[in-house]
mmCIF file of C-alpha atoms (C1' of nucleotides) in Angstrom:
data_model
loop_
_atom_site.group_PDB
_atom_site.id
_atom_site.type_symbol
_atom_site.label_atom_id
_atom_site.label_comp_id
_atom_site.label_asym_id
_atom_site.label_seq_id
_atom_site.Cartn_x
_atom_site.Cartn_y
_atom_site.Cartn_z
ATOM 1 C CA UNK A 1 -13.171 -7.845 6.193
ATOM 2 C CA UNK A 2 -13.479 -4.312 5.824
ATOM 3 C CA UNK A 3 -13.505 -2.896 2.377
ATOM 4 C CA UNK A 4 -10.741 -0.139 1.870
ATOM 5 C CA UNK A 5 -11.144 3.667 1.665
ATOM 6 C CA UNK A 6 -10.074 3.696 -1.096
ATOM 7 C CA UNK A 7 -12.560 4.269 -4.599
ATOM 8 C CA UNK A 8 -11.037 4.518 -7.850
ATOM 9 C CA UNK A 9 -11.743 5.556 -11.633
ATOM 10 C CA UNK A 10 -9.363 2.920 -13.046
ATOM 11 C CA UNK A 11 -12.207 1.070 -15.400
ATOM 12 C CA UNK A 12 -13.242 4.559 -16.608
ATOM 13 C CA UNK A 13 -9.433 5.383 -17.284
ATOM 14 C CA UNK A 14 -9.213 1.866 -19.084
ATOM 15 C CA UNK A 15 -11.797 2.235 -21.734
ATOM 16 C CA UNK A 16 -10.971 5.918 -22.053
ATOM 17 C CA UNK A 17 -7.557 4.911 -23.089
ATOM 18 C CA UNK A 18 -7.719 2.664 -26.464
ATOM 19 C CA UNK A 19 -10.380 0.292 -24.882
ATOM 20 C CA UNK A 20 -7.461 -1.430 -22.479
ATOM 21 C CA UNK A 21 -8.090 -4.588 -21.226
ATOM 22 C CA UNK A 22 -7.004 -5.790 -17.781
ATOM 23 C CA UNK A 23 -4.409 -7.836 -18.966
ATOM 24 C CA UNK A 24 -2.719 -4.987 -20.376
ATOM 25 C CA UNK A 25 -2.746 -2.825 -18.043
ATOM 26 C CA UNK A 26 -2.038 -5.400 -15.503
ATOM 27 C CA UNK A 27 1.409 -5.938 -17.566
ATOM 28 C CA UNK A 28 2.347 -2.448 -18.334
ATOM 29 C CA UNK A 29 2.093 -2.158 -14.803
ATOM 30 C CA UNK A 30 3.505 -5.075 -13.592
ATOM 31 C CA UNK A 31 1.144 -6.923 -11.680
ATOM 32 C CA UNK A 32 -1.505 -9.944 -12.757
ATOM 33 C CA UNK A 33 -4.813 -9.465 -14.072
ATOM 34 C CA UNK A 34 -5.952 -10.544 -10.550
ATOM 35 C CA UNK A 35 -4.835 -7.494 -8.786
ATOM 36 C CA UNK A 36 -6.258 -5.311 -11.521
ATOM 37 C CA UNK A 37 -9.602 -6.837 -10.942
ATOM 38 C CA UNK A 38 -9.287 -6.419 -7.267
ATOM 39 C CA UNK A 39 -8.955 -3.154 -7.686
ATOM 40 C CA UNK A 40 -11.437 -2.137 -9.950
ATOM 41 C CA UNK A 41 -13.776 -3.807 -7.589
ATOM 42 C CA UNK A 42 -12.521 -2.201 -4.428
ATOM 43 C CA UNK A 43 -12.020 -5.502 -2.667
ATOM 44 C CA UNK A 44 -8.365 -3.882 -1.986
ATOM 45 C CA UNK A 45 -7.220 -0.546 -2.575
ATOM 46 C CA UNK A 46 -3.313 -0.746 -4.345
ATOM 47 C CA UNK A 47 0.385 0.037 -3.082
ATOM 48 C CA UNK A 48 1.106 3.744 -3.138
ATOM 49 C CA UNK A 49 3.853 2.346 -5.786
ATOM 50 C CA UNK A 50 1.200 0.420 -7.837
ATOM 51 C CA UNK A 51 -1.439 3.760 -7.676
ATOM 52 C CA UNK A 52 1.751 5.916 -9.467
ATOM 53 C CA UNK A 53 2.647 3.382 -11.562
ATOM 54 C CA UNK A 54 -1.264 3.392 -12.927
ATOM 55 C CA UNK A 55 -1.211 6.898 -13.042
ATOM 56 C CA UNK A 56 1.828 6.601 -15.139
ATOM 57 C CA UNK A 57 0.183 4.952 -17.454
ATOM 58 C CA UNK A 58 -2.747 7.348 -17.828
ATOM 59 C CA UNK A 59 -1.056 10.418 -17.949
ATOM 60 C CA UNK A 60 -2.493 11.131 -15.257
ATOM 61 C CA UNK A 61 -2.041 12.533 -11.290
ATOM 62 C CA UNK A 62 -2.854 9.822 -9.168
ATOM 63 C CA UNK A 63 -5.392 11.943 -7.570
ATOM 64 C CA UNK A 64 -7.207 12.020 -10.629
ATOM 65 C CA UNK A 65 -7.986 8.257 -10.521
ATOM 66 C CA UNK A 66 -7.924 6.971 -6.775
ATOM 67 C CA UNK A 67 -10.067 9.271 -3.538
ATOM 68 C CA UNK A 68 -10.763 8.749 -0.423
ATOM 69 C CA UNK A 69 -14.534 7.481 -0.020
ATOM 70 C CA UNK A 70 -16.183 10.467 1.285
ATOM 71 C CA UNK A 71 -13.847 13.189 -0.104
ATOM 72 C CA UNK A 72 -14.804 12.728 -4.177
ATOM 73 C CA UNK B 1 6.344 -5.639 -6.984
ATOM 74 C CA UNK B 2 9.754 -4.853 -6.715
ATOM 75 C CA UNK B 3 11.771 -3.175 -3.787
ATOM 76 C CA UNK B 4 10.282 0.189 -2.146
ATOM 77 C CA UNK B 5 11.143 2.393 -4.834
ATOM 78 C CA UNK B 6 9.072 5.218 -3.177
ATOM 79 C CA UNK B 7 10.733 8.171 -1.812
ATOM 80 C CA UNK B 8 9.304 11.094 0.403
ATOM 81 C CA UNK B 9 9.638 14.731 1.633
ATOM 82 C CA UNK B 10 7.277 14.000 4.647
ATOM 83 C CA UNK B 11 10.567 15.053 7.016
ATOM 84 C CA UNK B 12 10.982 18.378 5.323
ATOM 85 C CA UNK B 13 6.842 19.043 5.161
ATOM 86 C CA UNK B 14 6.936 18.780 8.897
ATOM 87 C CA UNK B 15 9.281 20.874 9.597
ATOM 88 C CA UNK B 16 8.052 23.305 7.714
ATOM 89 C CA UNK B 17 4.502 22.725 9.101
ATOM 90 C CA UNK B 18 5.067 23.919 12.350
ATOM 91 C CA UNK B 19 7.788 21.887 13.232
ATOM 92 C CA UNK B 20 5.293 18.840 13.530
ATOM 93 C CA UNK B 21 6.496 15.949 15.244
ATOM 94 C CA UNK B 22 6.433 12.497 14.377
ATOM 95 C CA UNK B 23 4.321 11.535 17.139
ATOM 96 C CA UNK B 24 1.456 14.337 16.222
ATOM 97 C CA UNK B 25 1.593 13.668 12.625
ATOM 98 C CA UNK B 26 1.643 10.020 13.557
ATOM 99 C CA UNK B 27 -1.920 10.892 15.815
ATOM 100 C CA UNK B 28 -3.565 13.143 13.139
ATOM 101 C CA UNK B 29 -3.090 10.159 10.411
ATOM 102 C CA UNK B 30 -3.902 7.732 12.902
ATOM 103 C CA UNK B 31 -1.114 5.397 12.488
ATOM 104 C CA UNK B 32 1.964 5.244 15.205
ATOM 105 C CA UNK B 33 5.251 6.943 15.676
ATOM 106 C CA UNK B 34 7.363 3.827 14.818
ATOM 107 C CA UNK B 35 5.163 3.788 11.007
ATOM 108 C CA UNK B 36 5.908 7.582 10.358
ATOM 109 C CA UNK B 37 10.128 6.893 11.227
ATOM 110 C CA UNK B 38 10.111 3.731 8.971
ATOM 111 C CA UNK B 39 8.610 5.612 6.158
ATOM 112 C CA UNK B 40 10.737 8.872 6.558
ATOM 113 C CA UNK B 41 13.711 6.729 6.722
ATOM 114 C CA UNK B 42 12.262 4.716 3.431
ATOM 115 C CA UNK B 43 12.217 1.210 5.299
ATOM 116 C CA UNK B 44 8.919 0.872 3.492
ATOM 117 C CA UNK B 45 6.571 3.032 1.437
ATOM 118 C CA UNK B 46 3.231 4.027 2.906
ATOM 119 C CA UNK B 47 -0.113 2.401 1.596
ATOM 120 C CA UNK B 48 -2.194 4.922 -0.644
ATOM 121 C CA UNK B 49 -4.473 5.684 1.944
ATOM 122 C CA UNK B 50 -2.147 6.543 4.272
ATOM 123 C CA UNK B 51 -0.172 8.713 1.834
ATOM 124 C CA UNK B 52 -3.268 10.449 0.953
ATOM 125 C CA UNK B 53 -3.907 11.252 5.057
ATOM 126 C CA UNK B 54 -0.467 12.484 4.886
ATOM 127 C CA UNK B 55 -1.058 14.714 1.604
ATOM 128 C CA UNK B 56 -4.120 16.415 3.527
ATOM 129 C CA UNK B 57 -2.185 16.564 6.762
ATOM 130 C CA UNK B 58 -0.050 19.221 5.179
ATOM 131 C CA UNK B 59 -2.669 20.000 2.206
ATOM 132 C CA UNK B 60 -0.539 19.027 -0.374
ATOM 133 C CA UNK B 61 -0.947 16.666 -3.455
ATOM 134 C CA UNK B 62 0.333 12.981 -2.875
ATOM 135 C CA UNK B 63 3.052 13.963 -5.897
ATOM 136 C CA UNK B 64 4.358 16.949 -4.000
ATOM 137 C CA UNK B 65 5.587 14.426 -0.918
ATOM 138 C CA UNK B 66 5.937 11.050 -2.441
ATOM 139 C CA UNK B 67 7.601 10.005 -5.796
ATOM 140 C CA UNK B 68 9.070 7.461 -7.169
ATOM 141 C CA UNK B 69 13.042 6.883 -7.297
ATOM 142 C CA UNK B 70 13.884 8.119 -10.955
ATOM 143 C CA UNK B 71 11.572 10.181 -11.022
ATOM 144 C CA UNK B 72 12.267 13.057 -9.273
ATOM 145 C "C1'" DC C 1 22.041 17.312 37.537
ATOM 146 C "C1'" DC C 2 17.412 15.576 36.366
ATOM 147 C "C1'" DC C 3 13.624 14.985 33.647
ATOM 148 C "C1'" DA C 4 10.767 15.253 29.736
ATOM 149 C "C1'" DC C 5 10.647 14.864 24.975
ATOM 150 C "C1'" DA C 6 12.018 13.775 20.147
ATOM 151 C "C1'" DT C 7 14.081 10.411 17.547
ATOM 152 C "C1'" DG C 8 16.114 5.750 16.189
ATOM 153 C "C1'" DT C 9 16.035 0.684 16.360
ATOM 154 C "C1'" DA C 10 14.531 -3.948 16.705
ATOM 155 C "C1'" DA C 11 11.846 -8.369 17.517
ATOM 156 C "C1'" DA C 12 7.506 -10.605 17.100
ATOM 157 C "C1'" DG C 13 2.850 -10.576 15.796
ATOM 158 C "C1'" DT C 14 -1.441 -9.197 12.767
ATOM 159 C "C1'" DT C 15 -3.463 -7.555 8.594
ATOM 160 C "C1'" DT C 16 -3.656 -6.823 3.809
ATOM 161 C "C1'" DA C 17 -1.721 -6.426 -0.897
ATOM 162 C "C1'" DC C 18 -0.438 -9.390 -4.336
ATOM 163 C "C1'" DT C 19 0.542 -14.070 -6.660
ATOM 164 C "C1'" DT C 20 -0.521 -18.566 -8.558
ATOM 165 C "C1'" DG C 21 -3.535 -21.545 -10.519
ATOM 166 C "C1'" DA C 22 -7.831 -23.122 -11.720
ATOM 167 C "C1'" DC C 23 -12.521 -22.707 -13.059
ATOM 168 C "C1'" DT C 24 -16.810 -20.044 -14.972
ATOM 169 C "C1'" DT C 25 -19.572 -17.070 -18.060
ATOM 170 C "C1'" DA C 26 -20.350 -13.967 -21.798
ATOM 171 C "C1'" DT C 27 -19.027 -12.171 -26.230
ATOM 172 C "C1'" DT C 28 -17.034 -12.127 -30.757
ATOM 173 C "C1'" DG C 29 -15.257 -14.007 -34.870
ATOM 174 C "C1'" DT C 30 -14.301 -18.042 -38.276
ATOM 175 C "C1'" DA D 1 -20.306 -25.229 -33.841
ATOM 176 C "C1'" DC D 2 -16.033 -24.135 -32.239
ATOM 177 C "C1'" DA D 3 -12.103 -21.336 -30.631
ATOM 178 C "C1'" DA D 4 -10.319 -17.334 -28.639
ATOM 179 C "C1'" DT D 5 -10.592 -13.446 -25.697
ATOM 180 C "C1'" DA D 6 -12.264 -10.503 -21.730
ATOM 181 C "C1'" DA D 7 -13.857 -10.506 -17.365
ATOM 182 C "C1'" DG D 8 -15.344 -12.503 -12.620
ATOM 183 C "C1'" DT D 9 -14.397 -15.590 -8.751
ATOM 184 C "C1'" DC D 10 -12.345 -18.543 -5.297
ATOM 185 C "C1'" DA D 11 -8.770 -20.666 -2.406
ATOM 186 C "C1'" DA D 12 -4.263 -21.002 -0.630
ATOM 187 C "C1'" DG D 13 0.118 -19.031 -0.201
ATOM 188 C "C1'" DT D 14 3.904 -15.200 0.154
ATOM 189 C "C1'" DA D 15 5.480 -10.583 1.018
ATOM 190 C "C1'" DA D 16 5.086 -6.226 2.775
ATOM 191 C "C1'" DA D 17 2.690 -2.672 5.652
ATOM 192 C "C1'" DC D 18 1.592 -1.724 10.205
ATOM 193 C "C1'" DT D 19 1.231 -2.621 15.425
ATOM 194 C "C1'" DT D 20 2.901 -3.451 20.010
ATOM 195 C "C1'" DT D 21 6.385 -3.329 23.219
ATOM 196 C "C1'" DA D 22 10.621 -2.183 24.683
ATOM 197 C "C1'" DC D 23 15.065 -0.136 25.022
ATOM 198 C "C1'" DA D 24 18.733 3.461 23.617
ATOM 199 C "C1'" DT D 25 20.488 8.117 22.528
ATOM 200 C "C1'" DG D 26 20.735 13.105 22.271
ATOM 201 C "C1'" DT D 27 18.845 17.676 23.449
ATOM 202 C "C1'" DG D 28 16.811 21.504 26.095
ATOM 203 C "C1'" DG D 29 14.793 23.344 30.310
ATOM 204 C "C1'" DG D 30 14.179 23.813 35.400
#
DNA sequence: CCCACATGTAAAGTTTACTTGACTTATTGT
DNA sequence: ACAATAAGTCAAGTAAACTTTACATGTGGG
């Protein structure tokens, strides 16, 4: 099982924004804590709905927290 | 997650890219024809990676081709 | 009139994002 | 010492993205 393509700043974002745990964001976002995790560990890379929905949350244009592996 | 709340201008940005068709900008993102007509026609939203191969494709930010419903 | 091409549609199958639930470890506070 | 919280992990299941194949329709050119 391939990893994805897909590398991402969301941890950085996290602590840069009040110290956020994983279950927060996972809420404010509407997913579980799993998927957060997942993420932040590139075992997956997220839904294009999912990556605006984080960006939402940090303000923030999505390409500013997820890149292709490769392009950073 | 919810429904495919994702909506796109990848019809217009082809058009105005040469008049790109579905099959070539289906070949240069590496996916197939039928995947590019599903996601024009919104049957499903693209994954991030693929939406950022788009975005380069017509070297464009992911925001300037896919957003979400409400948002707009 | 043909033929090639661009687009739309649809069924069935594979892969992967995401959930649920349960367990572990480390840290912090009372 | 104990409880509570944050984070990591694993396994099994569901849902959605994507493929493959195939057929249908409209359009433009020779």
């Amino acid at each position: 099982m391939a990893k994805s393509l897909i590398g991402n700043h969301v941890r950085k974002f996290r602590f840069h924004h009040d110290e956020m745990t994983q279950q927060q964001l996972a809420d404010q976002v509407g997913v579980t804590r799993q998927t957060i995790v997942a993420i932040e560990k590139g075992n997956y890379s997220p839904s294009l709905e999912l990556a605006f929905r984080i960006a939402r949350v940090f303000g923030a244009p999505i390409e500013d927290i997820f890149f292709l592996e490769g392009e950073q």
